[in-house]
Coordinates of C-alpha atoms in Angstrom, one line a residue:
X1 CA 51.2 -32.2 -16.3
X2 CA 50.4 -28.5 -15.9
X3 CA 50.1 -26.1 -13.1
X4 CA 48.6 -26.5 -9.7
X5 CA 44.9 -27.4 -9.6
X6 CA 42.7 -24.4 -8.7
X7 CA 40.6 -24.9 -5.6
X8 CA 36.9 -23.8 -5.6
X9 CA 36.1 -20.6 -3.6
X10 CA 35.3 -21.1 0.0
X11 CA 31.5 -21.2 0.6
X12 CA 29.9 -18.2 2.2
X13 CA 29.1 -18.4 5.9
X14 CA 25.5 -18.5 6.8
X15 CA 25.7 -15.0 8.3
X16 CA 27.3 -13.6 5.1
X17 CA 24.7 -15.3 2.9
X18 CA 21.9 -13.9 5.1
X19 CA 23.4 -10.4 5.0
X20 CA 23.7 -10.5 1.2
X21 CA 20.1 -11.7 0.9
X22 CA 18.8 -8.9 3.1
X23 CA 20.3 -6.4 0.6
X24 CA 18.3 -7.8 -2.3
X25 CA 15.1 -9.1 -0.7
X26 CA 12.8 -8.8 2.4
X27 CA 12.4 -12.0 4.4
X28 CA 9.2 -11.7 6.5
X29 CA 8.5 -13.8 9.6
X30 CA 5.4 -14.6 11.5
X31 CA 4.9 -13.3 15.1
X32 CA 6.2 -16.6 16.4
X33 CA 9.4 -16.3 14.4
X34 CA 8.5 -18.7 11.6
X35 CA 9.8 -17.6 8.1
X36 CA 6.9 -16.7 5.8
X37 CA 7.2 -14.6 2.6
X38 CA 10.3 -13.5 0.7
X39 CA 10.0 -10.4 -1.6
X40 CA 12.8 -9.6 -4.1
X41 CA 13.8 -6.0 -4.3
X42 CA 12.8 -5.9 -8.0
X43 CA 9.1 -6.5 -7.0
X44 CA 9.0 -3.8 -4.3
X45 CA 7.7 -1.0 -6.5
X46 CA 5.0 -3.2 -7.9
X47 CA 3.8 -4.1 -4.4
X48 CA 3.8 -0.4 -3.3
X49 CA 1.6 0.4 -6.3
X50 CA -0.9 -2.3 -5.2
X51 CA -1.0 -0.9 -1.7
X52 CA -1.8 2.6 -2.9
X53 CA -3.9 2.0 -6.0
X54 CA -6.2 -0.6 -7.7
X55 CA -6.3 0.3 -11.4
X56 CA -8.6 -2.6 -12.4
X57 CA -11.3 -2.8 -9.7
X58 CA -14.7 -4.2 -10.7
X59 CA -17.3 -3.5 -8.0
X60 CA -20.1 -5.6 -9.5
X61 CA -20.4 -8.0 -12.4
X62 CA -20.9 -6.2 -15.6
X63 CA -19.5 -2.9 -14.3
X64 CA -16.5 -1.4 -16.1
X65 CA -13.1 -1.5 -14.5
X66 CA -12.3 1.6 -12.4
X67 CA -9.2 3.0 -10.8
X68 CA -9.3 3.7 -7.0
X69 CA -6.6 5.8 -5.4
X70 CA -5.9 4.6 -1.9
X71 CA -3.6 7.4 -0.9
X72 CA -5.2 9.3 2.1
X73 CA -4.2 12.6 0.6
X74 CA -5.3 11.9 -3.0
X75 CA -1.7 12.3 -4.3
X76 CA -1.8 9.2 -6.6
X77 CA 1.3 7.1 -5.8
X78 CA 3.8 7.1 -8.7
X79 CA 7.5 6.5 -9.3
X80 CA 7.6 9.2 -11.9
X81 CA 9.3 12.5 -11.6
X82 CA 7.4 14.7 -9.1
X83 CA 5.9 11.8 -7.3
X84 CA 6.8 10.2 -4.0
X85 CA 10.3 9.2 -5.1
X86 CA 12.9 12.0 -4.9
X87 CA 16.1 11.1 -6.8
X88 CA 19.3 13.2 -6.7
X89 CA 21.3 14.5 -8.4
X90 CA 18.7 15.8 -10.9
X91 CA 21.3 16.5 -13.7
X92 CA 21.4 12.8 -14.6
X93 CA 25.1 12.2 -13.6
X94 CA 25.3 9.4 -11.1
X95 CA 25.7 7.9 -8.7
X96 CA 22.2 8.4 -7.5
X97 CA 20.4 8.4 -4.1
X98 CA 16.6 8.2 -3.5
X99 CA 14.3 9.3 -0.7
X100 CA 10.8 7.9 -0.6
X101 CA 7.7 9.5 1.1
X102 CA 5.0 7.1 2.0
X103 CA 1.5 8.7 2.1
X104 CA -1.3 7.6 4.4
X105 CA -3.2 4.6 3.0
X106 CA -7.0 3.9 2.9
X107 CA -8.9 0.6 3.0
X108 CA -6.5 -1.2 5.3
X109 CA -5.9 -1.7 9.0
X110 CA -4.9 1.6 10.5
X111 CA -1.1 1.6 11.1
X112 CA -1.3 3.7 14.3
X113 CA -1.1 7.4 15.1
X114 CA 1.8 9.2 13.5
X115 CA 3.1 6.2 11.5
X116 CA 2.0 7.6 8.1
X117 CA 2.7 9.7 6.1
X118 CA 6.4 8.9 6.5
X119 CA 9.6 10.2 4.7
X120 CA 12.2 7.5 4.8
X121 CA 16.0 8.0 5.0
X122 CA 18.1 8.4 1.8
X123 CA 19.3 5.2 0.2
X124 CA 22.9 4.4 -0.4
X125 CA 24.4 5.5 -3.8
X126 CA 23.5 3.5 -6.9
X127 CA 24.8 3.7 -10.5
X128 CA 21.3 4.1 -11.9
X129 CA 18.2 6.0 -10.9
X130 CA 16.2 2.7 -11.2
X131 CA 18.5 1.0 -8.8
X132 CA 18.1 3.8 -6.3
X133 CA 14.3 3.7 -6.6
X134 CA 14.2 0.0 -6.2
X135 CA 16.1 0.1 -3.0
X136 CA 13.9 3.0 -1.7
X137 CA 10.8 1.0 -2.6
X138 CA 12.2 -2.1 -0.8
X139 CA 12.7 0.0 2.4
X140 CA 9.2 1.4 1.9
X141 CA 7.8 -2.2 1.9
X142 CA 9.9 -3.0 4.9
X143 CA 8.4 -0.1 6.8
X144 CA 4.8 -1.0 5.9
X145 CA 5.6 -4.5 7.1
X146 CA 6.9 -3.2 10.4
X147 CA 3.9 -1.0 11.1
X148 CA 1.3 -3.7 10.2
X149 CA -0.1 -2.4 6.9
X150 CA 1.4 -5.6 5.3
X151 CA 1.4 -9.0 6.9
X152 CA 4.1 -11.6 6.8
X153 CA 2.8 -12.8 3.4
X154 CA 3.0 -9.3 2.0
X155 CA -0.8 -9.1 1.8
X156 CA -2.5 -5.7 2.7
X157 CA -4.1 -6.2 6.1
X158 CA -7.8 -5.5 6.0
X159 CA -8.0 -4.7 2.3
X160 CA -9.9 -7.8 1.2
X161 CA -12.6 -7.3 3.9
X162 CA -12.8 -3.6 3.1
X163 CA -13.4 -4.2 -0.6
X164 CA -15.9 -6.9 0.2
X165 CA -18.0 -4.4 2.2
X166 CA -17.6 -1.8 -0.5
X167 CA -19.0 -4.3 -3.1
X168 CA -21.9 -5.1 -0.7
X169 CA -22.8 -1.4 -0.5
X170 CA -22.4 -1.0 -4.2
X171 CA -24.8 -3.8 -4.9
X172 CA -27.6 -2.0 -3.0
X173 CA -27.9 1.2 -4.9
X174 CA -27.9 2.7 -8.4
X175 CA -24.8 4.5 -9.7
X176 CA -22.7 2.6 -7.1
X177 CA -19.4 2.7 -9.0
X178 CA -19.4 6.4 -9.5
X179 CA -20.7 7.2 -6.0
X180 CA -18.1 5.0 -4.3
X181 CA -15.3 6.5 -6.3
X182 CA -16.4 9.9 -5.3
X183 CA -16.7 8.9 -1.6
X184 CA -13.3 7.3 -1.5
X185 CA -11.7 10.3 -3.2
X186 CA -12.9 12.6 -0.4
X187 CA -12.1 10.4 2.6
X188 CA -9.8 11.4 5.4
X189 CA -7.0 9.0 6.5
X190 CA -8.5 5.9 8.2
X191 CA -8.9 5.9 11.9
X192 CA -10.8 2.7 12.4
X193 CA -10.5 -0.9 11.2
X194 CA -12.6 0.2 8.2
X195 CA -13.0 3.7 6.7
X196 CA -16.3 5.4 7.4
X197 CA -17.3 5.2 3.8
X198 CA -17.6 1.4 4.2
X199 CA -19.9 1.6 7.2
X200 CA -23.5 1.2 6.3
X201 CA -25.3 4.5 7.1
X202 CA -29.0 5.1 7.7
X203 CA -30.6 7.7 5.6
X204 CA -30.8 11.2 7.1
X205 CA -34.6 11.0 7.5
X206 CA -34.6 7.5 9.1
X207 CA -35.3 8.9 12.6
X208 CA -38.2 10.9 11.3
X209 CA -39.6 7.9 9.5
X210 CA -39.3 5.9 12.7
X211 CA -41.2 8.5 14.7
X212 CA -44.0 8.4 12.0
X213 CA -44.3 4.7 12.3
X214 CA -44.6 4.7 16.1
X215 CA -47.2 7.5 16.0
X216 CA -49.3 5.7 13.4
X217 CA -51.4 7.3 10.6
X218 CA -52.8 10.7 11.3
X219 CA -56.5 11.2 11.7

């Protein structure tokens, strides 16, 4: 006996399911259209932090860990108050919206003229500040993906090669860790495949030394 049997809810259409997923994750595809990486919204802030900072970099074996700031303007990327995430209203009474400003980024493939820095549009409203920041971070990752700073696997394009060259330069001189930190802190936004600080430079007196070698010893 009893009442009528309840039917299970109708399954979502493929379009509706894809739309719902796009609200909570980024689905990246290769240039030929093949699906590659999927990044949940909850991991977006962590990925942005990796793009703009390496807090545990070791240049050579035995060196202490150092923190390198990869923001082109030296602003130190952070989700804290006063950083790149602007959340309103400020009085703590929701709902909240967030606007993210992405600085230029060093040690990666240049994203193209005028692409960075970039202030993104305001997010929709969220019940919490954290929710608004997560959505803004996800849109930031999506933008970096669109302009080629990130690849379809959410890897930073050119970063591994740039750090490899940095380590090679560090291994050839004393005080390398401190010197490279100082150099990177002063660099302008990248305009080539690798920043100028990673290109091996001849000493200032190399030309004079070469002339002396060609002339031979003085009488």
